[in-house]
Amino acid sequence: MALKQALAFLLLFLAACTLLYSAIASDPDILVDFIPPPEGTPVDGSYFAFSGLRSAVGAPPPANFTVTKASMGNFPALNGQSVSMAVLSYPQGGVNPLHTHPRAAELLLLVQGFLEVGVVDTANNLYTRSLQRGDAFVFPKGLVHFQYNCGSGPAVAVAVSAFGSANAGTVSVPLSTFGVDIDDSILAASFKTDVATIQKLKAGLRG
């Protein structure tokens, strides 16, 4: 009987921890319709409008992968709304490198070209899919994922991503691993390689 009570308590504790984590990891709820701008700034229709994505719509092919964001940092009306978006443009062979969004899931809609996308779960299972125009793909919150323009010729791929946070955050796996001052010997041991290889990877990121 005592064992059953202990197990029941443990399950309740784990459930409470899960709920607490979910509450902390999400955008906070607001108790008003929207968060107004600083005092003295008038609120009209322009406060809820954003023109910063115009440059990414119908733009000439980029030389490198580019992201144009509409998030809380440049669109203050999103504060408290738990939503943001981005337009992503990939030249032929362009890649959005391995990364995560710690505060939001990402729903990607491909509007031009072709993409190979993939996501890795916490059991290290890789899920990939080839997308064409009109296809959507969801990247669950916090999981490592990527996108790659696999189209032939000079095709440009363009996608629109929606996020379940006003400030989803982006953690680049290559930069957070090799672009900071983690000791080379620690990285070499972690990747089961040698220091010279680690230094080549770091040099490649700087180049």
Short mmCIF file of C-alpha atoms in Angstrom, two decimals:
data_model
loop_
_atom_site.label_atom_id
_atom_site.label_comp_id
_atom_site.label_asym_id
_atom_site.label_seq_id
_atom_site.Cartn_x
_atom_site.Cartn_y
_atom_site.Cartn_z
CA MET A 1 0.00 0.00 0.00
CA ALA A 2 2.80 2.40 0.93
CA LEU A 3 4.51 1.65 -2.39
CA LYS A 4 1.34 2.52 -4.31
CA GLN A 5 1.00 5.78 -2.41
CA ALA A 6 4.62 6.63 -3.09
CA LEU A 7 4.19 5.92 -6.81
CA ALA A 8 1.01 8.01 -6.92
CA PHE A 9 2.82 10.90 -5.23
CA LEU A 10 5.72 10.60 -7.66
CA LEU A 11 3.38 10.70 -10.66
CA LEU A 12 1.59 13.77 -9.29
CA PHE A 13 4.94 15.46 -8.64
CA LEU A 14 6.15 14.75 -12.19
CA ALA A 15 2.88 16.03 -13.63
CA ALA A 16 3.19 19.22 -11.60
CA CYS A 17 6.78 19.70 -12.77
CA THR A 18 5.68 19.21 -16.39
CA LEU A 19 2.94 21.82 -16.04
CA LEU A 20 5.35 24.25 -14.37
CA TYR A 21 7.89 23.76 -17.15
CA SER A 22 5.23 24.35 -19.80
CA ALA A 23 4.14 27.53 -18.08
CA ILE A 24 7.70 28.83 -17.86
CA ALA A 25 8.67 27.82 -21.41
CA SER A 26 5.72 29.59 -23.08
CA ASP A 27 4.98 33.26 -23.56
CA PRO A 28 3.18 34.73 -20.53
CA ASP A 29 -0.56 35.31 -20.87
CA ILE A 30 -1.65 38.94 -20.81
CA LEU A 31 -4.81 40.22 -19.12
CA VAL A 32 -5.52 42.96 -21.65
CA ASP A 33 -6.34 42.96 -25.37
CA PHE A 34 -2.83 44.06 -26.28
CA ILE A 35 0.21 45.73 -24.72
CA PRO A 36 0.15 49.40 -25.73
CA PRO A 37 3.21 51.39 -26.80
CA PRO A 38 4.99 53.77 -24.40
CA GLU A 39 2.82 56.46 -22.86
CA GLY A 40 2.11 59.35 -25.18
CA THR A 41 2.35 57.27 -28.36
CA PRO A 42 -1.04 57.17 -30.12
CA VAL A 43 -2.57 53.78 -30.89
CA ASP A 44 -4.10 53.52 -34.35
CA GLY A 45 -4.10 51.02 -37.17
CA SER A 46 -0.43 51.63 -37.91
CA TYR A 47 0.55 50.18 -34.51
CA PHE A 48 -0.77 46.79 -35.61
CA ALA A 49 0.81 46.92 -39.09
CA PHE A 50 4.35 45.98 -40.11
CA SER A 51 6.06 46.68 -43.44
CA GLY A 52 9.41 45.08 -42.67
CA LEU A 53 8.71 41.96 -44.75
CA ARG A 54 8.18 43.88 -47.99
CA SER A 55 11.87 43.66 -48.85
CA ALA A 56 11.73 39.87 -48.71
CA VAL A 57 8.66 39.47 -50.96
CA GLY A 58 9.60 39.37 -54.63
CA ALA A 59 13.21 40.22 -53.86
CA PRO A 60 15.99 39.24 -56.30
CA PRO A 61 17.74 35.92 -55.57
CA PRO A 62 19.99 36.26 -52.50
CA ALA A 63 23.65 35.30 -52.59
CA ASN A 64 23.28 33.50 -49.25
CA PHE A 65 20.48 32.13 -47.11
CA THR A 66 18.57 35.08 -45.63
CA VAL A 67 15.94 35.49 -42.92
CA THR A 68 13.65 38.52 -42.60
CA LYS A 69 11.78 38.52 -39.28
CA ALA A 70 8.64 40.04 -37.86
CA SER A 71 9.13 39.49 -34.14
CA MET A 72 8.78 41.43 -30.91
CA GLY A 73 12.14 43.15 -31.39
CA ASN A 74 11.07 45.00 -34.53
CA PHE A 75 7.25 44.76 -34.29
CA PRO A 76 6.27 45.78 -30.73
CA ALA A 77 2.56 45.02 -31.23
CA LEU A 78 3.46 41.32 -31.08
CA ASN A 79 4.41 41.64 -27.40
CA GLY A 80 2.09 39.32 -25.46
CA GLN A 81 0.50 37.83 -28.59
CA SER A 82 2.56 34.57 -28.69
CA VAL A 83 3.06 34.77 -32.45
CA SER A 84 5.74 35.90 -34.90
CA MET A 85 6.87 35.05 -38.41
CA ALA A 86 9.76 35.14 -40.86
CA VAL A 87 10.39 34.96 -44.59
CA LEU A 88 13.28 32.65 -45.50
CA SER A 89 15.07 32.77 -48.88
CA TYR A 90 17.47 30.04 -50.03
CA PRO A 91 19.67 30.31 -53.14
CA GLN A 92 20.50 27.11 -54.99
CA GLY A 93 22.29 24.87 -52.50
CA GLY A 94 21.49 27.27 -49.66
CA VAL A 95 21.02 25.82 -46.20
CA ASN A 96 19.50 27.02 -42.97
CA PRO A 97 22.00 25.23 -40.70
CA LEU A 98 21.11 23.02 -37.75
CA HIS A 99 19.38 25.14 -35.10
CA THR A 100 16.63 25.18 -32.49
CA HIS A 101 13.93 27.58 -31.31
CA PRO A 102 13.79 27.24 -27.53
CA ARG A 103 10.52 29.12 -27.05
CA ALA A 104 8.34 28.07 -29.99
CA ALA A 105 7.31 25.49 -32.51
CA GLU A 106 7.79 26.53 -36.14
CA LEU A 107 5.25 25.98 -38.91
CA LEU A 108 6.91 26.40 -42.31
CA LEU A 109 5.02 26.94 -45.58
CA LEU A 110 7.01 26.63 -48.81
CA VAL A 111 5.78 29.18 -51.35
CA GLN A 112 8.44 28.77 -54.05
CA GLY A 113 10.94 26.07 -55.12
CA PHE A 114 11.89 22.88 -53.34
CA LEU A 115 13.29 22.16 -49.87
CA GLU A 116 14.68 19.17 -48.05
CA VAL A 117 13.84 19.56 -44.37
CA GLY A 118 14.63 17.53 -41.30
CA VAL A 119 14.08 17.43 -37.55
CA VAL A 120 15.81 15.36 -34.85
CA ASP A 121 13.88 14.27 -31.75
CA THR A 122 15.25 13.72 -28.25
CA ALA A 123 15.81 10.02 -29.00
CA ASN A 124 18.09 11.04 -31.92
CA ASN A 125 15.60 9.94 -34.58
CA LEU A 126 15.86 11.94 -37.81
CA TYR A 127 12.67 12.77 -39.72
CA THR A 128 13.11 14.22 -43.23
CA ARG A 129 10.80 15.28 -46.01
CA SER A 130 11.14 16.75 -49.50
CA LEU A 131 8.81 19.73 -49.85
CA GLN A 132 7.43 21.46 -52.91
CA ARG A 133 5.42 24.65 -53.28
CA GLY A 134 2.35 24.62 -51.07
CA ASP A 135 3.67 22.03 -48.61
CA ALA A 136 3.91 22.74 -44.88
CA PHE A 137 6.09 21.18 -42.19
CA VAL A 138 6.11 21.64 -38.42
CA PHE A 139 9.29 21.69 -36.34
CA PRO A 140 8.40 20.97 -32.69
CA LYS A 141 9.57 23.43 -30.07
CA GLY A 142 13.20 23.06 -29.00
CA LEU A 143 14.14 20.29 -31.44
CA VAL A 144 17.18 20.56 -33.75
CA HIS A 145 16.17 21.03 -37.40
CA PHE A 146 17.36 22.29 -40.79
CA GLN A 147 16.24 23.24 -44.30
CA TYR A 148 18.17 22.82 -47.57
CA ASN A 149 17.37 24.07 -51.08
CA CYS A 150 17.54 20.85 -53.07
CA GLY A 151 16.10 22.30 -56.31
CA SER A 152 18.00 22.01 -59.59
CA GLY A 153 19.34 24.93 -61.60
CA PRO A 154 19.33 28.49 -60.25
CA ALA A 155 16.04 27.96 -58.41
CA VAL A 156 15.39 30.05 -55.33
CA ALA A 157 13.31 28.56 -52.55
CA VAL A 158 11.17 30.89 -50.45
CA ALA A 159 9.33 29.86 -47.29
CA VAL A 160 7.21 31.61 -44.67
CA SER A 161 7.58 30.43 -41.08
CA ALA A 162 5.11 31.10 -38.27
CA PHE A 163 6.17 30.75 -34.62
CA GLY A 164 4.15 30.22 -31.44
CA SER A 165 6.05 32.96 -29.62
CA ALA A 166 6.57 36.67 -30.09
CA ASN A 167 10.29 35.99 -29.57
CA ALA A 168 11.02 32.38 -30.54
CA GLY A 169 14.80 32.65 -30.21
CA THR A 170 17.28 30.84 -32.45
CA VAL A 171 20.19 28.74 -31.23
CA SER A 172 22.62 27.88 -34.04
CA VAL A 173 24.17 24.49 -33.36
CA PRO A 174 27.41 25.19 -35.32
CA LEU A 175 27.91 28.65 -33.81
CA SER A 176 27.01 27.69 -30.25
CA THR A 177 29.38 24.71 -30.49
CA PHE A 178 32.34 26.00 -32.49
CA GLY A 179 31.84 29.76 -32.38
CA VAL A 180 32.37 30.24 -28.65
CA ASP A 181 35.36 29.72 -26.39
CA ILE A 182 34.84 26.08 -25.44
CA ASP A 183 38.31 24.55 -25.07
CA ASP A 184 39.40 22.64 -28.19
CA SER A 185 40.36 19.58 -26.15
CA ILE A 186 36.85 19.41 -24.64
CA LEU A 187 35.27 19.61 -28.08
CA ALA A 188 37.70 17.00 -29.44
CA ALA A 189 36.79 14.62 -26.62
CA SER A 190 33.08 15.32 -27.08
CA PHE A 191 33.17 14.57 -30.81
CA LYS A 192 35.71 11.74 -30.48
CA THR A 193 38.17 13.43 -32.81
CA ASP A 194 41.38 15.44 -32.50
CA VAL A 195 42.12 19.10 -31.79
CA ALA A 196 43.32 19.73 -35.34
CA THR A 197 39.92 18.73 -36.74
CA ILE A 198 38.14 20.99 -34.25
CA GLN A 199 40.38 23.91 -35.27
CA LYS A 200 39.53 23.29 -38.96
CA LEU A 201 35.82 23.42 -38.14
CA LYS A 202 36.26 26.66 -36.22
CA ALA A 203 38.29 28.17 -39.08
CA GLY A 204 35.54 27.19 -41.53
CA LEU A 205 32.95 29.12 -39.53
CA ARG A 206 35.18 32.19 -39.45
CA GLY A 207 35.81 32.05 -43.19
#
